[in-house]
């Protein structure tokens, strides 16, 4: 039993403890009962530790446990529990942040969208990304990432892949074109690979492989992409051989760009079936013969660039296009063409598509030509325009 003279001191001590407890609650609120947001808090705090520059203070409010109010962090009900909030998207586009990506990002198990384009992130894409089973869109473009092709081949929900304008290098796995993607942007890296035969398995609407060391022939399987493909851009590679007539099956394609490669032969007559074509660029190759008369009559064609080839004739309809470029060819009567000597030297070496390891065209091949004018570069060669 307490003495009367001890009671005030004990009451004071109790009041003091209660006061301190209340202050501690205000300074550090308890962890949320939602385990997904707890994991998100851990992941984002670990990410903030490896951000070394944030000039726009984009992540300045990444403090405390109210994860869903962090800049660039978007929450939504969990797919498997509509009563449980979770981090569904990260969008740090154009934030000018410099740093790396930590392995702890795997804790964002419900992440569907990850957009960090136009920053200064470097290093590699963590292997843990392949465990983000709900990831639908991955955009890490215009950063400074390096290393091999990112670990995305086993993400079942992935539909949009944009890794352009980085420093990735090495091979591009052929399995990429078996994925159920809607868009593939891998241009402007340091990849070195041969166009795979299964490229036509891809259901994408946009395929951009430009500005890499892309070798080989255009596979005939491209024609299988007719149901979905809208744009294909393969410029600035070392693609050889002839254009296969199967490309004419791409009747939804609006943009077809194979400029600055090493293509030979003629433009397939069958291209007249590409009724949706708006922009066609075959410049800076070694294409020859006459341009098919029906090609420049395509109903939607606006821009046709075929300069720096060896074409010997063009229909008058081509000259009526809103935008065209026919310079540096062998077309009689047109300005800024190649010299007669240069054109005759080219004509003295007939083109045989099969000599490049590609399937021959349907027409009978000409007599065997002399050795090809180009020697394929070594595997580690990188072509840049």
PDB file of N, CA and C in Angstrom, residues 40-52 59 62 72-73 90-92 97-105 108 111 114-116 119 121 129 145:
ATOM      1  N   UNK A  40       6.619  -1.842 -49.408  1.00  0.00           N
ATOM      2  CA  UNK A  40       6.864  -0.717 -50.305  1.00  0.00           C
ATOM      3  C   UNK A  40       7.717   0.346 -49.617  1.00  0.00           C
ATOM      4  N   UNK A  41       7.427   0.592 -48.357  1.00  0.00           N
ATOM      5  CA  UNK A  41       8.221   1.562 -47.596  1.00  0.00           C
ATOM      6  C   UNK A  41       9.681   1.130 -47.554  1.00  0.00           C
ATOM      7  N   UNK A  42       9.919  -0.132 -47.268  1.00  0.00           N
ATOM      8  CA  UNK A  42      11.300  -0.637 -47.214  1.00  0.00           C
ATOM      9  C   UNK A  42      11.974  -0.483 -48.567  1.00  0.00           C
ATOM     10  N   UNK A  43      11.267  -0.867 -49.645  1.00  0.00           N
ATOM     11  CA  UNK A  43      11.845  -0.802 -50.991  1.00  0.00           C
ATOM     12  C   UNK A  43      12.195   0.628 -51.384  1.00  0.00           C
ATOM     13  N   UNK A  44      11.286   1.554 -51.145  1.00  0.00           N
ATOM     14  CA  UNK A  44      11.506   2.937 -51.566  1.00  0.00           C
ATOM     15  C   UNK A  44      12.575   3.628 -50.729  1.00  0.00           C
ATOM     16  N   UNK A  45      12.655   3.285 -49.447  1.00  0.00           N
ATOM     17  CA  UNK A  45      13.708   3.867 -48.621  1.00  0.00           C
ATOM     18  C   UNK A  45      15.087   3.343 -49.055  1.00  0.00           C
ATOM     19  N   UNK A  46      15.156   2.063 -49.432  1.00  0.00           N
ATOM     20  CA  UNK A  46      16.419   1.524 -49.930  1.00  0.00           C
ATOM     21  C   UNK A  46      16.787   2.161 -51.262  1.00  0.00           C
ATOM     22  N   UNK A  47      15.782   2.435 -52.087  1.00  0.00           N
ATOM     23  CA  UNK A  47      16.043   3.090 -53.367  1.00  0.00           C
ATOM     24  C   UNK A  47      16.550   4.518 -53.141  1.00  0.00           C
ATOM     25  N   UNK A  48      15.943   5.199 -52.184  1.00  0.00           N
ATOM     26  CA  UNK A  48      16.367   6.579 -51.927  1.00  0.00           C
ATOM     27  C   UNK A  48      17.825   6.636 -51.462  1.00  0.00           C
ATOM     28  N   UNK A  49      18.277   5.584 -50.781  1.00  0.00           N
ATOM     29  CA  UNK A  49      19.664   5.554 -50.299  1.00  0.00           C
ATOM     30  C   UNK A  49      20.671   5.539 -51.445  1.00  0.00           C
ATOM     31  N   UNK A  50      20.290   4.972 -52.594  1.00  0.00           N
ATOM     32  CA  UNK A  50      21.226   4.862 -53.707  1.00  0.00           C
ATOM     33  C   UNK A  50      20.977   5.920 -54.781  1.00  0.00           C
ATOM     34  N   UNK A  51      20.153   6.898 -54.478  1.00  0.00           N
ATOM     35  CA  UNK A  51      19.997   8.071 -55.352  1.00  0.00           C
ATOM     36  C   UNK A  51      21.039   9.093 -54.930  1.00  0.00           C
ATOM     37  N   UNK A  52      21.932   9.422 -55.842  1.00  0.00           N
ATOM     38  CA  UNK A  52      23.047  10.302 -55.484  1.00  0.00           C
ATOM     39  C   UNK A  52      22.845  11.739 -55.957  1.00  0.00           C
ATOM     40  N   UNK A  59      12.230  13.420 -55.053  1.00  0.00           N
ATOM     41  CA  UNK A  59      11.983  12.437 -53.993  1.00  0.00           C
ATOM     42  C   UNK A  59      12.064  13.048 -52.597  1.00  0.00           C
ATOM     43  N   UNK A  62       9.746  11.645 -49.967  1.00  0.00           N
ATOM     44  CA  UNK A  62       9.785  10.213 -49.689  1.00  0.00           C
ATOM     45  C   UNK A  62      10.186  10.002 -48.230  1.00  0.00           C
ATOM     46  N   UNK A  72       5.541  10.488 -57.579  1.00  0.00           N
ATOM     47  CA  UNK A  72       5.828   9.431 -58.539  1.00  0.00           C
ATOM     48  C   UNK A  72       5.384   8.049 -58.131  1.00  0.00           C
ATOM     49  N   UNK A  73       4.727   7.915 -56.989  1.00  0.00           N
ATOM     50  CA  UNK A  73       4.262   6.608 -56.507  1.00  0.00           C
ATOM     51  C   UNK A  73       2.736   6.600 -56.547  1.00  0.00           C
ATOM     52  N   UNK A  90       5.103   3.202 -60.618  1.00  0.00           N
ATOM     53  CA  UNK A  90       6.176   4.166 -60.337  1.00  0.00           C
ATOM     54  C   UNK A  90       6.393   4.976 -61.601  1.00  0.00           C
ATOM     55  N   UNK A  91       6.341   6.293 -61.495  1.00  0.00           N
ATOM     56  CA  UNK A  91       6.561   7.156 -62.659  1.00  0.00           C
ATOM     57  C   UNK A  91       7.483   8.309 -62.257  1.00  0.00           C
ATOM     58  N   UNK A  92       8.758   8.170 -62.615  1.00  0.00           N
ATOM     59  CA  UNK A  92       9.748   9.212 -62.336  1.00  0.00           C
ATOM     60  C   UNK A  92      10.264   9.828 -63.634  1.00  0.00           C
ATOM     61  N   UNK A  97      17.041  12.333 -62.200  1.00  0.00           N
ATOM     62  CA  UNK A  97      17.612  11.673 -61.023  1.00  0.00           C
ATOM     63  C   UNK A  97      18.810  10.825 -61.433  1.00  0.00           C
ATOM     64  N   UNK A  98      19.836  10.834 -60.611  1.00  0.00           N
ATOM     65  CA  UNK A  98      21.007   9.985 -60.842  1.00  0.00           C
ATOM     66  C   UNK A  98      21.099   8.966 -59.711  1.00  0.00           C
ATOM     67  N   UNK A  99      21.319   7.716 -60.069  1.00  0.00           N
ATOM     68  CA  UNK A  99      21.423   6.674 -59.066  1.00  0.00           C
ATOM     69  C   UNK A  99      21.341   5.301 -59.696  1.00  0.00           C
ATOM     70  N   UNK A 100      21.105   4.293 -58.876  1.00  0.00           N
ATOM     71  CA  UNK A 100      20.995   2.923 -59.354  1.00  0.00           C
ATOM     72  C   UNK A 100      19.662   2.340 -58.905  1.00  0.00           C
ATOM     73  N   UNK A 101      19.424   1.102 -59.272  1.00  0.00           N
ATOM     74  CA  UNK A 101      18.203   0.405 -58.874  1.00  0.00           C
ATOM     75  C   UNK A 101      18.570  -0.704 -57.890  1.00  0.00           C
ATOM     76  N   UNK A 102      18.022  -0.684 -56.674  1.00  0.00           N
ATOM     77  CA  UNK A 102      18.369  -1.705 -55.682  1.00  0.00           C
ATOM     78  C   UNK A 102      17.552  -2.983 -55.865  1.00  0.00           C
ATOM     79  N   UNK A 103      18.091  -4.077 -55.360  1.00  0.00           N
ATOM     80  CA  UNK A 103      17.396  -5.362 -55.425  1.00  0.00           C
ATOM     81  C   UNK A 103      16.092  -5.343 -54.620  1.00  0.00           C
ATOM     82  N   UNK A 104      16.013  -4.451 -53.634  1.00  0.00           N
ATOM     83  CA  UNK A 104      14.813  -4.408 -52.784  1.00  0.00           C
ATOM     84  C   UNK A 104      13.548  -4.026 -53.552  1.00  0.00           C
ATOM     85  N   UNK A 105      13.695  -3.549 -54.783  1.00  0.00           N
ATOM     86  CA  UNK A 105      12.501  -3.216 -55.566  1.00  0.00           C
ATOM     87  C   UNK A 105      11.631  -4.438 -55.821  1.00  0.00           C
ATOM     88  N   UNK A 108       8.132  -4.692 -54.312  1.00  0.00           N
ATOM     89  CA  UNK A 108       6.949  -4.076 -54.919  1.00  0.00           C
ATOM     90  C   UNK A 108       6.231  -5.142 -55.755  1.00  0.00           C
ATOM     91  N   UNK A 111       3.624  -4.318 -58.575  1.00  0.00           N
ATOM     92  CA  UNK A 111       3.963  -3.241 -59.508  1.00  0.00           C
ATOM     93  C   UNK A 111       3.575  -3.622 -60.932  1.00  0.00           C
ATOM     94  N   UNK A 114       6.379   0.653 -64.477  1.00  0.00           N
ATOM     95  CA  UNK A 114       7.644   1.180 -63.983  1.00  0.00           C
ATOM     96  C   UNK A 114       8.230   2.061 -65.073  1.00  0.00           C
ATOM     97  N   UNK A 115       8.074   3.376 -64.901  1.00  0.00           N
ATOM     98  CA  UNK A 115       8.537   4.357 -65.879  1.00  0.00           C
ATOM     99  C   UNK A 115       9.587   5.262 -65.236  1.00  0.00           C
ATOM    100  N   UNK A 116      10.805   5.225 -65.744  1.00  0.00           N
ATOM    101  CA  UNK A 116      11.854   6.110 -65.224  1.00  0.00           C
ATOM    102  C   UNK A 116      12.641   6.706 -66.394  1.00  0.00           C
ATOM    103  N   UNK A 119      16.236  10.073 -67.225  1.00  0.00           N
ATOM    104  CA  UNK A 119      16.944  10.353 -65.989  1.00  0.00           C
ATOM    105  C   UNK A 119      18.423  10.049 -66.208  1.00  0.00           C
ATOM    106  N   UNK A 121      19.952   7.301 -64.431  1.00  0.00           N
ATOM    107  CA  UNK A 121      20.195   6.039 -63.747  1.00  0.00           C
ATOM    108  C   UNK A 121      21.267   5.242 -64.492  1.00  0.00           C
ATOM    109  N   UNK A 129      13.974  -8.145 -61.178  1.00  0.00           N
ATOM    110  CA  UNK A 129      12.855  -7.647 -61.981  1.00  0.00           C
ATOM    111  C   UNK A 129      12.075  -8.789 -62.629  1.00  0.00           C
ATOM    112  N   UNK A 145      22.027   3.012 -68.367  1.00  0.00           N
ATOM    113  CA  UNK A 145      22.152   1.612 -67.990  1.00  0.00           C
ATOM    114  C   UNK A 145      23.105   0.884 -68.924  1.00  0.00           C
TER     115      UNK A 145
END
